[in-house]
Tab-separated table of C-alpha atoms in Angstrom:
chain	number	residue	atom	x	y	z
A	239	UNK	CA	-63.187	3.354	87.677
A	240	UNK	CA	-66.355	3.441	90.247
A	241	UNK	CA	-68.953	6.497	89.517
A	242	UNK	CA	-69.262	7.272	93.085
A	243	UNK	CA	-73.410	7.348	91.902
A	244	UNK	CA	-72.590	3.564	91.069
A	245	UNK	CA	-70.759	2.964	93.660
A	246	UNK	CA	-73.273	4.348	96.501
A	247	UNK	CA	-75.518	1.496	95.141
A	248	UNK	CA	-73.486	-0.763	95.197
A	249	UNK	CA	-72.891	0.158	99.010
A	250	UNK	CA	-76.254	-0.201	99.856
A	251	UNK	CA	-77.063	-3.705	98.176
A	252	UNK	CA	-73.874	-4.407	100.660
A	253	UNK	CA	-74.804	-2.937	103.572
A	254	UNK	CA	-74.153	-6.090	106.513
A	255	UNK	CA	-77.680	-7.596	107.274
A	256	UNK	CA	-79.800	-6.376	110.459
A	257	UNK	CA	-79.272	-8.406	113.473
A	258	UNK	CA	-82.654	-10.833	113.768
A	259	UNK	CA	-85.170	-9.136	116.815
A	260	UNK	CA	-88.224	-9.131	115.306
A	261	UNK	CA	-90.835	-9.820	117.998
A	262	UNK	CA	-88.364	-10.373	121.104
A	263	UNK	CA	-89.995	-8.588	124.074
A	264	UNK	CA	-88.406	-5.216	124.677
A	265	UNK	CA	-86.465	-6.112	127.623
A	266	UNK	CA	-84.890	-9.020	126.010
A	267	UNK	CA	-84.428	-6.374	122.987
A	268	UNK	CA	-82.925	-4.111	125.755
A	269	UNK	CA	-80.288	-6.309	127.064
A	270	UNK	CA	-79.615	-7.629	123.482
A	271	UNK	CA	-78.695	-3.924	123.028
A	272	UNK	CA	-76.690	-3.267	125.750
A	273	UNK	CA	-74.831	-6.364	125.037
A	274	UNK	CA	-73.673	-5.121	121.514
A	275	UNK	CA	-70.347	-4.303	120.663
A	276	UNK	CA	-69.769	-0.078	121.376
A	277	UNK	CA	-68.889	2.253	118.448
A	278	UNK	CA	-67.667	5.828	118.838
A	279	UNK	CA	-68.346	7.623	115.318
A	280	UNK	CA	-66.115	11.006	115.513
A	281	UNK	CA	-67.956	12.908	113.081
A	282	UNK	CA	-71.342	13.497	111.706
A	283	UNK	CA	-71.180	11.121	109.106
A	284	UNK	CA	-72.784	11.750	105.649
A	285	UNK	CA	-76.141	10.216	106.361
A	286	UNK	CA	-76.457	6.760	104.463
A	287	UNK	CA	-73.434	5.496	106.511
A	288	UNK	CA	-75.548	6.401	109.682
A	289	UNK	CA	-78.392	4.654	108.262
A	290	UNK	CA	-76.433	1.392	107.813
A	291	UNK	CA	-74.700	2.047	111.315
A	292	UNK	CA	-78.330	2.174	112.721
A	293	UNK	CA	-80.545	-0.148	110.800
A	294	UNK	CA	-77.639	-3.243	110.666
A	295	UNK	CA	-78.967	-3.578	114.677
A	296	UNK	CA	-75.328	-4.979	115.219
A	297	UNK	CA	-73.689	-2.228	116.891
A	298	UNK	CA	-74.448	0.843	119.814
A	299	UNK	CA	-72.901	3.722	118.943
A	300	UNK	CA	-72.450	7.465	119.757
A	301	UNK	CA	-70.770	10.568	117.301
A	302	UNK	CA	-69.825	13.423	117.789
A	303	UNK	CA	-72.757	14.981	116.959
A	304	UNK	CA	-71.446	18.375	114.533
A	305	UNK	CA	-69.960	18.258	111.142
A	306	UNK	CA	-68.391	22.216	111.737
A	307	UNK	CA	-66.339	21.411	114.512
A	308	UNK	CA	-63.543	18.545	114.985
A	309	UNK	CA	-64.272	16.367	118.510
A	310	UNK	CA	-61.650	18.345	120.860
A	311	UNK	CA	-58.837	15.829	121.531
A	312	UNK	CA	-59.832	15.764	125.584
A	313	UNK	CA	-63.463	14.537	124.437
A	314	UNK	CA	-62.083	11.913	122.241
A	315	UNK	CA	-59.646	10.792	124.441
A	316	UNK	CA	-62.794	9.867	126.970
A	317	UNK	CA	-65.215	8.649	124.350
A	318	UNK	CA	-63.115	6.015	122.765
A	319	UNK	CA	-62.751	4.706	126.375
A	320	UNK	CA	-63.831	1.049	126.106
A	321	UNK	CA	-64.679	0.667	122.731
A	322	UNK	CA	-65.397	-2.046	120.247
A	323	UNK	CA	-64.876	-0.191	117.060
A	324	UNK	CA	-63.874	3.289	115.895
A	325	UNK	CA	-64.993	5.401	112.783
A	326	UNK	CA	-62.875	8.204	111.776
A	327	UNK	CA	-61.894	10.920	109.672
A	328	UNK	CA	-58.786	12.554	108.801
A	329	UNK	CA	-59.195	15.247	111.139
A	330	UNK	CA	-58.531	12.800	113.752
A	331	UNK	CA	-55.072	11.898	115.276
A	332	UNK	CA	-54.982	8.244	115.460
A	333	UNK	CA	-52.086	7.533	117.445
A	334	UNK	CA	-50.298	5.657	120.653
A	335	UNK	CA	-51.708	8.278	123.031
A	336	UNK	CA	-55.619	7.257	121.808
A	337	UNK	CA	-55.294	3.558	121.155
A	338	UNK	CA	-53.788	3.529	125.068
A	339	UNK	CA	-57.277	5.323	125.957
A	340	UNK	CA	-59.356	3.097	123.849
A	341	UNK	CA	-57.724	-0.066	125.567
A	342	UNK	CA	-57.633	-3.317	124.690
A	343	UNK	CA	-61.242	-4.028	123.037
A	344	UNK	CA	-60.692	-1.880	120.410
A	345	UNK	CA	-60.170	-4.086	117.403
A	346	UNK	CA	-61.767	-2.181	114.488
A	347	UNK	CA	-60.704	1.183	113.123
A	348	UNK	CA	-62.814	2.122	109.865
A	349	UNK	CA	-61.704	5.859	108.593
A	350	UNK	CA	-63.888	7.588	105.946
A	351	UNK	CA	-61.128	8.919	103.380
A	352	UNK	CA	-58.615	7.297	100.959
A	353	UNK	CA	-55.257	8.618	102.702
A	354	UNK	CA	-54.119	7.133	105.573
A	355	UNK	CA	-51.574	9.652	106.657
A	356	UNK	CA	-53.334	10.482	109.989
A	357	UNK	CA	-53.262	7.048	111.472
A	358	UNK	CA	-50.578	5.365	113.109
A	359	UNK	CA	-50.344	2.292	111.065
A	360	UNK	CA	-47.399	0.686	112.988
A	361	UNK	CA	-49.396	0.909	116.150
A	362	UNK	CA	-52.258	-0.178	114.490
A	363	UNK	CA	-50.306	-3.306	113.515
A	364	UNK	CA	-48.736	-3.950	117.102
A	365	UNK	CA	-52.269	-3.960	118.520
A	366	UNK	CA	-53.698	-6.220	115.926
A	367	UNK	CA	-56.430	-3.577	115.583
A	368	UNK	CA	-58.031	-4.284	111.612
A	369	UNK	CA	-58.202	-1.027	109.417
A	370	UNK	CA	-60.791	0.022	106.597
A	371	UNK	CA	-60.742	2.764	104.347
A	372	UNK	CA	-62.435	4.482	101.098
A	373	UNK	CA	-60.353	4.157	98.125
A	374	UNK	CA	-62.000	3.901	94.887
A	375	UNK	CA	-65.358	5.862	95.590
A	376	UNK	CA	-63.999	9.442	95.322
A	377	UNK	CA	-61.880	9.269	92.017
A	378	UNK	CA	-64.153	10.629	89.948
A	379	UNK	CA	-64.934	13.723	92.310
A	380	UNK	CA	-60.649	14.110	93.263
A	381	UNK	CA	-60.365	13.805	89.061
A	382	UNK	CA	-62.794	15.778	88.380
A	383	UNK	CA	-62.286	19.160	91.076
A	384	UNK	CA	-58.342	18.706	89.988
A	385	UNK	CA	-59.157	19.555	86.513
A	386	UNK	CA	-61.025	22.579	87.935
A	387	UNK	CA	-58.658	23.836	89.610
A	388	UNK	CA	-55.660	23.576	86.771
A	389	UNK	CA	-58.324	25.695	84.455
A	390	UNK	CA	-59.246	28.106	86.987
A	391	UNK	CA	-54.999	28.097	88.314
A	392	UNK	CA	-53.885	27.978	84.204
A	393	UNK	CA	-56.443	30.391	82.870
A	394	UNK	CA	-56.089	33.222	85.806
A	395	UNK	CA	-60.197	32.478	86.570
A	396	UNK	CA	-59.797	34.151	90.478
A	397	UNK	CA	-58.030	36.816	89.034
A	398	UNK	CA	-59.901	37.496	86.494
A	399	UNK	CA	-63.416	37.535	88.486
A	400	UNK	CA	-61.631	39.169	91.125
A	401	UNK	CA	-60.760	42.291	88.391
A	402	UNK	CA	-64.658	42.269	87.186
A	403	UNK	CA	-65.699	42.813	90.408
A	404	UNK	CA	-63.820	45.370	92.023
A	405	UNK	CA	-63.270	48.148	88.246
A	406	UNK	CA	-60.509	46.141	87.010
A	407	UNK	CA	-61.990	45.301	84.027
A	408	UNK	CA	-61.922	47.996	81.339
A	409	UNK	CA	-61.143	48.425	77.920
A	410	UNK	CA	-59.949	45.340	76.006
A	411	UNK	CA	-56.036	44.396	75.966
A	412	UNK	CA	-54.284	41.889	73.964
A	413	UNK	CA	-52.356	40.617	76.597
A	414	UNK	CA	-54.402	41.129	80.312
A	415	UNK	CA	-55.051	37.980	82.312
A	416	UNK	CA	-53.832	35.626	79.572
A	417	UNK	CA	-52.884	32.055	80.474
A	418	UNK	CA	-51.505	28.562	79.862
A	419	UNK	CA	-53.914	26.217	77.766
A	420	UNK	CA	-54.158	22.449	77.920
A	421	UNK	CA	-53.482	22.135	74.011
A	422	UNK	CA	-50.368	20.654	72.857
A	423	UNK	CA	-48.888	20.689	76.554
A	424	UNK	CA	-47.192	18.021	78.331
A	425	UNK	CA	-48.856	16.503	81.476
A	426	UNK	CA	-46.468	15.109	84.567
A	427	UNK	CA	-48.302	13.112	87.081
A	428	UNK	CA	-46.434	12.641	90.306
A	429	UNK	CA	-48.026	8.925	91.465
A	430	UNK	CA	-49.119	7.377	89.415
A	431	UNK	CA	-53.010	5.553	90.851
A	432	UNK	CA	-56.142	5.451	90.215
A	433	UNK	CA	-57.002	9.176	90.889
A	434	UNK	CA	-53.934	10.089	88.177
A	435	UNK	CA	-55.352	7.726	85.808
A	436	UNK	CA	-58.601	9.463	85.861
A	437	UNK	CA	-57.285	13.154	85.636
A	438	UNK	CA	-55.102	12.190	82.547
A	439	UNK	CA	-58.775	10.741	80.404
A	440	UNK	CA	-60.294	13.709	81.597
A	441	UNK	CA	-57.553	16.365	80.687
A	442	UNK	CA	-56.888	13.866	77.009
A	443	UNK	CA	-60.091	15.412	75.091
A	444	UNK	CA	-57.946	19.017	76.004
A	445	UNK	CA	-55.737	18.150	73.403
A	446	UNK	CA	-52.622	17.886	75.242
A	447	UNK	CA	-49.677	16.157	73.634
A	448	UNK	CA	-47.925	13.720	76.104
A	449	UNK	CA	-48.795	12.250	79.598
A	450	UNK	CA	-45.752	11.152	81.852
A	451	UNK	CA	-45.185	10.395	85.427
A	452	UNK	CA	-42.977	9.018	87.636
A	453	UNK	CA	-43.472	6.718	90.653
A	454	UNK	CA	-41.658	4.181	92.809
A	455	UNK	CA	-41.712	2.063	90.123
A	456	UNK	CA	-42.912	2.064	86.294
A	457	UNK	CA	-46.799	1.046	86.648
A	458	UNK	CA	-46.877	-0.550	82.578
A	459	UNK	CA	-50.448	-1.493	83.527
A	460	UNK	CA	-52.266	2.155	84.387
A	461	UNK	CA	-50.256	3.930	82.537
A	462	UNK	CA	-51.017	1.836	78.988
A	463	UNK	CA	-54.479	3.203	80.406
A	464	UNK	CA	-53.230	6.726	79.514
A	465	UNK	CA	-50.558	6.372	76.811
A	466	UNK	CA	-48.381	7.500	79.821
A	467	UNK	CA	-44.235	7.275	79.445
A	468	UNK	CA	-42.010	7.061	82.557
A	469	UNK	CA	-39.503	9.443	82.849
A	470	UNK	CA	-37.332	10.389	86.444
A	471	UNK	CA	-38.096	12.649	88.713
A	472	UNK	CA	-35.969	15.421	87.502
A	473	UNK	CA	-37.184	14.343	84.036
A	474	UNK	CA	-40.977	15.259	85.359
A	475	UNK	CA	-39.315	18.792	86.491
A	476	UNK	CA	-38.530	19.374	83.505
A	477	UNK	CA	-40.856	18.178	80.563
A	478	UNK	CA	-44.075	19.213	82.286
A	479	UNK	CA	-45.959	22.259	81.515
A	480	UNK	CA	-48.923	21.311	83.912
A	481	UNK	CA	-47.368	18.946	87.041
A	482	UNK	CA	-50.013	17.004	88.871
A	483	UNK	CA	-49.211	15.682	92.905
A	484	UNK	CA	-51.302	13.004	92.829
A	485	UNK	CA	-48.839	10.775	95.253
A	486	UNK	CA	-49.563	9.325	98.926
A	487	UNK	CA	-47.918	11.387	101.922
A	488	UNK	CA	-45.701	8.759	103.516
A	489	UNK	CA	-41.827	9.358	104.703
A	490	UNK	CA	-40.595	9.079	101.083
A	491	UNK	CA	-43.141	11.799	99.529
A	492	UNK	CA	-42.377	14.200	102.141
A	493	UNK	CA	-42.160	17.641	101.297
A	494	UNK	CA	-40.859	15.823	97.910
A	495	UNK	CA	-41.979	18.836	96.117
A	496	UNK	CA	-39.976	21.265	96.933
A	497	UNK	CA	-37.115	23.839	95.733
A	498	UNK	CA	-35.298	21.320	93.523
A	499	UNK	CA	-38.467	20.336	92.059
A	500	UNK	CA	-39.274	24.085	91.513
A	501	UNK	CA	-35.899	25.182	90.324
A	502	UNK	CA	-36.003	22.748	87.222
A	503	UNK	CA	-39.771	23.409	85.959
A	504	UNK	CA	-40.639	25.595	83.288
A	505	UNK	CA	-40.966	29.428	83.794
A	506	UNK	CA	-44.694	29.093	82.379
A	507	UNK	CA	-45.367	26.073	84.391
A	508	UNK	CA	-48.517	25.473	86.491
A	509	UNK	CA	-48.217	22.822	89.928
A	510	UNK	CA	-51.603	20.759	91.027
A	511	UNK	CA	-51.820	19.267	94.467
A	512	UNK	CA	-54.935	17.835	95.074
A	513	UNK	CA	-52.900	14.652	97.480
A	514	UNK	CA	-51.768	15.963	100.853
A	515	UNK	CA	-50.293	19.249	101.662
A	516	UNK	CA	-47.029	17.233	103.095
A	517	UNK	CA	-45.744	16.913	100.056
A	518	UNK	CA	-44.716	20.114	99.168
A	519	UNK	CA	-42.911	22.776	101.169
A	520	UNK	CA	-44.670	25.560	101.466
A	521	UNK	CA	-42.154	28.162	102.178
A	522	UNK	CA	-40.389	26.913	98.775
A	523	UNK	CA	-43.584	26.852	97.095
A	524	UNK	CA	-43.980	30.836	97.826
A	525	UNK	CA	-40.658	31.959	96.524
A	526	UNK	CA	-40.921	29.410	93.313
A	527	UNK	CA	-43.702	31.828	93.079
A	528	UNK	CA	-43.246	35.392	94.558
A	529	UNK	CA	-40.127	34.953	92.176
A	530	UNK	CA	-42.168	33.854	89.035
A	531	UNK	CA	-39.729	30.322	88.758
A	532	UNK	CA	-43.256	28.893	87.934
A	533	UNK	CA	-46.283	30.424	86.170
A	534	UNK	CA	-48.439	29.175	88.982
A	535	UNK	CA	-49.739	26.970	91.897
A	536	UNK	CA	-53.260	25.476	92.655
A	537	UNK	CA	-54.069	23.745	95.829
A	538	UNK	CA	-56.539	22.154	97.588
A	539	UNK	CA	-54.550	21.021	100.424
A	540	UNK	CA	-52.145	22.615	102.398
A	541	UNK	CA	-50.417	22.285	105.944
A	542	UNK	CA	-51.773	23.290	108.358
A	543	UNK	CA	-55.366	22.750	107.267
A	544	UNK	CA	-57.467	25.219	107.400
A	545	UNK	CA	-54.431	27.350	106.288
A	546	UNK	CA	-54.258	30.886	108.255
A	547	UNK	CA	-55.652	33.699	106.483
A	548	UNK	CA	-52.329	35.170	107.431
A	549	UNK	CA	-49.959	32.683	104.895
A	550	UNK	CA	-47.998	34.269	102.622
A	551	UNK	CA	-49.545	32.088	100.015
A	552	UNK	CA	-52.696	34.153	100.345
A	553	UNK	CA	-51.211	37.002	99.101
A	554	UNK	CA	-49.837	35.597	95.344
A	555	UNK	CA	-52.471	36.017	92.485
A	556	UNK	CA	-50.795	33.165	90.990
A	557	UNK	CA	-51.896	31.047	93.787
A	558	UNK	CA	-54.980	29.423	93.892
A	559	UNK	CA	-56.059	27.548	97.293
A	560	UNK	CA	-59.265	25.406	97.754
A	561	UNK	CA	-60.668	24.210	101.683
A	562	UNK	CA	-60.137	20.382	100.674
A	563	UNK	CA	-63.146	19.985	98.727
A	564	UNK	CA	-61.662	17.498	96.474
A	565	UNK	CA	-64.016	14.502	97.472
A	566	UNK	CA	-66.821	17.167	98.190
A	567	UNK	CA	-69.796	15.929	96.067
A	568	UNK	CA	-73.407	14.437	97.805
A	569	UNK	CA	-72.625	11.365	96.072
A	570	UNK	CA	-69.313	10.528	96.593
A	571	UNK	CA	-69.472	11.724	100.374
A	572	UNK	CA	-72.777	9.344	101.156
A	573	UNK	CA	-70.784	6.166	99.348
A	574	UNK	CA	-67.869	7.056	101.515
A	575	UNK	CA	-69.728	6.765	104.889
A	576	UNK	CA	-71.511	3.961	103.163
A	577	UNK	CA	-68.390	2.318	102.757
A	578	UNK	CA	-66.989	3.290	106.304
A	579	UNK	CA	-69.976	1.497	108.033
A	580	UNK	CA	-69.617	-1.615	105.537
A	581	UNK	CA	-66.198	-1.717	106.677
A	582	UNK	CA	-66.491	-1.496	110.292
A	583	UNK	CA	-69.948	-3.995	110.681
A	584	UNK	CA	-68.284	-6.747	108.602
A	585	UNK	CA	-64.540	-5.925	110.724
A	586	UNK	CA	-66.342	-6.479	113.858
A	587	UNK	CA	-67.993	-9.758	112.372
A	588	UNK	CA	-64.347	-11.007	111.929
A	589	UNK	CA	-65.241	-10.906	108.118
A	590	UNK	CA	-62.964	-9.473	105.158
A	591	UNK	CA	-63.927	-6.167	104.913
A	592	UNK	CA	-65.003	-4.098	101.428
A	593	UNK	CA	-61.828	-2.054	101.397
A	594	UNK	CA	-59.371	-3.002	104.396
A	595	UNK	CA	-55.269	-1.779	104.662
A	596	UNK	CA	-53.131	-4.636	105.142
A	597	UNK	CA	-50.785	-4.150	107.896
């Protein structure tokens, strides 16, 4: 596994050399420039993939210049217009409708996350347009929030600085805002990957009892990593005290989690979905828990995203949701522009890109 402190290094030492115009006049310097290939960045990019954007001399690009506010479809629609190259986030709708506006010199799409659930790959794929991604650099932040939120979702930690805040905390009782512990439990990891690998050797030193998980397939090779058995699906359901989603959205993982899954977990149960909020459905999430069929949920994603303050998940105490911060640390966020811009420079060189999705 990459330390994303490591791996931000790494990405530097990487970065695609600066195109050669030391002492050309400034109007040859000029054209040169106007000459390069275009890139429209739709975000404001963590700053050391900006850097590399701007010091590699390769490229002239333009962002969207806030990091509060998507780009409003319209505005993308007339940026990409023309373009060489395109860096993304998952906020973005990458789809027919924008690769039609882009036109036919777009031949580089470089998205700064790990999922690729936002893009449409087959399209991609028609249009011979090359793809990068950042896989890898944010496993130890996704591991390492995940865990937080299972302790804070297990051990009732909202609740419980919720009740010393407002009077709720009075005398002592034997049996207010007690929880599920980690010792002696059984972990079930839905997908099994690199981000499940690392949650399970950060959650072992808890003392828990068993790791399992199911997949497509049985993945021997990670999960001797872990000490991991595979069991089905309804197996999962079943055995787990603490259930992790740590699986890919794609057609197959679709609302997956839902009110089968639910109906055969354990009463004192806790669910983890730190993946993509399109794997579970919602509206049998809330009655698993209105109805208490599970001890408790913990999310960091959700659909839609930002969720409305309005959702009936808001209202559960045994529901715990985060603003997808999984990946949010300095460190990992920097290596994942870092990695963006790697991937989109050496694309446009027509050279094999860092991390790049094979169509």
């Amino acid at each position: 596994m990459w330390c994303s402190r490591v791996a931000l290094r790494q990405l530097q030492r990487a970065t695609v050399k600066p195109l050669a115009l030391t002492g050309a006049p400034v109007g040859v310097m000029q054209r040169d420039m106007s000459t390069l290939p275009r890139v429209y960045v739709t975000r404001q990019i963590p700053p050391e993939g900006l850097r590399i954007l701007h010091e590699s001399g390769q490229v002239q690009f333009e962002l969207w210049d806030s990091d509060d506010v998507p780009v409003p479809r319209k505005e993308l629609l007339q940026k990409v217009k023309g373009v060489d190259a395109l860096l993304c986030v998952l906020t973005e709708k990458i789809d027919a409708e924008l690769l039609d506006a882009a036109g036919p010199n777009l031949k580089v799409l470089s998205t700064m996350s790990v999922g690729f659930d936002h893009l449409s790959l087959e399209e991609l794929k028609r249009r011979g347009i090359r793809v990068g991604y950042t896989p890898d650099v944010l496993t130890d932040a996704v591991a390492e929030l995940t865990v937080a939120l299972l302790l804070a979702t297990s051990r009732r930690l909202i609740e419980a600085t919720h009740e010393a805040k407002t009077g709720g905390w009075g005398t002592w009782r034997t049996l207010w805002l007690c929880g599920h512990e980690l010792a002696n439990s059984t972990v079930g990891i839905l997908g099994l990957g690199r981000i499940g690998v690392a949650i399970a050797e950060r959650l072992a030193p808890f003392k828990v009892k068993k790791f399992i998980y199911t997949d497509m397939c049985p993945r021997p090779d990670l999960a001797s990593d872990i000490n991991a058995e595979y069991v089905s699906f309804d197996e999962l359901a079943k055995q787990s005290d603490f259930l992790l989603a740590c699986c890919a959205l794609t057609p197959e993982t679709h609302e997956i989690c839902n009110k089968n899954l639910f109906s055969k977990m354990k009463k004192n149960s806790i669910f983890i979905n730190t993946s993509r909020g399109g794997v579970v459905n919602q509206n049998d999430l809330y009655e698993a828990l209105a109805t208490n069929q599970i001890a408790g949920a913990g999310l960091d994603v959700t659909v839609p995203e930002p969720l409305p303050t309005d959702h009936p998940l808001f209202t559960l105490k045994n529901c715990v949701i985060l603003p997808h911060i999984a990946s949010a640390s300095y460190s990992t966020r920097n290596a994942m522009s870092s990695l963006a811009a790697n991937n989109l420079l050496l694309g446009l060189q027509g050279e094999p890109m860092l991390k790049e999705l094979k169509l």
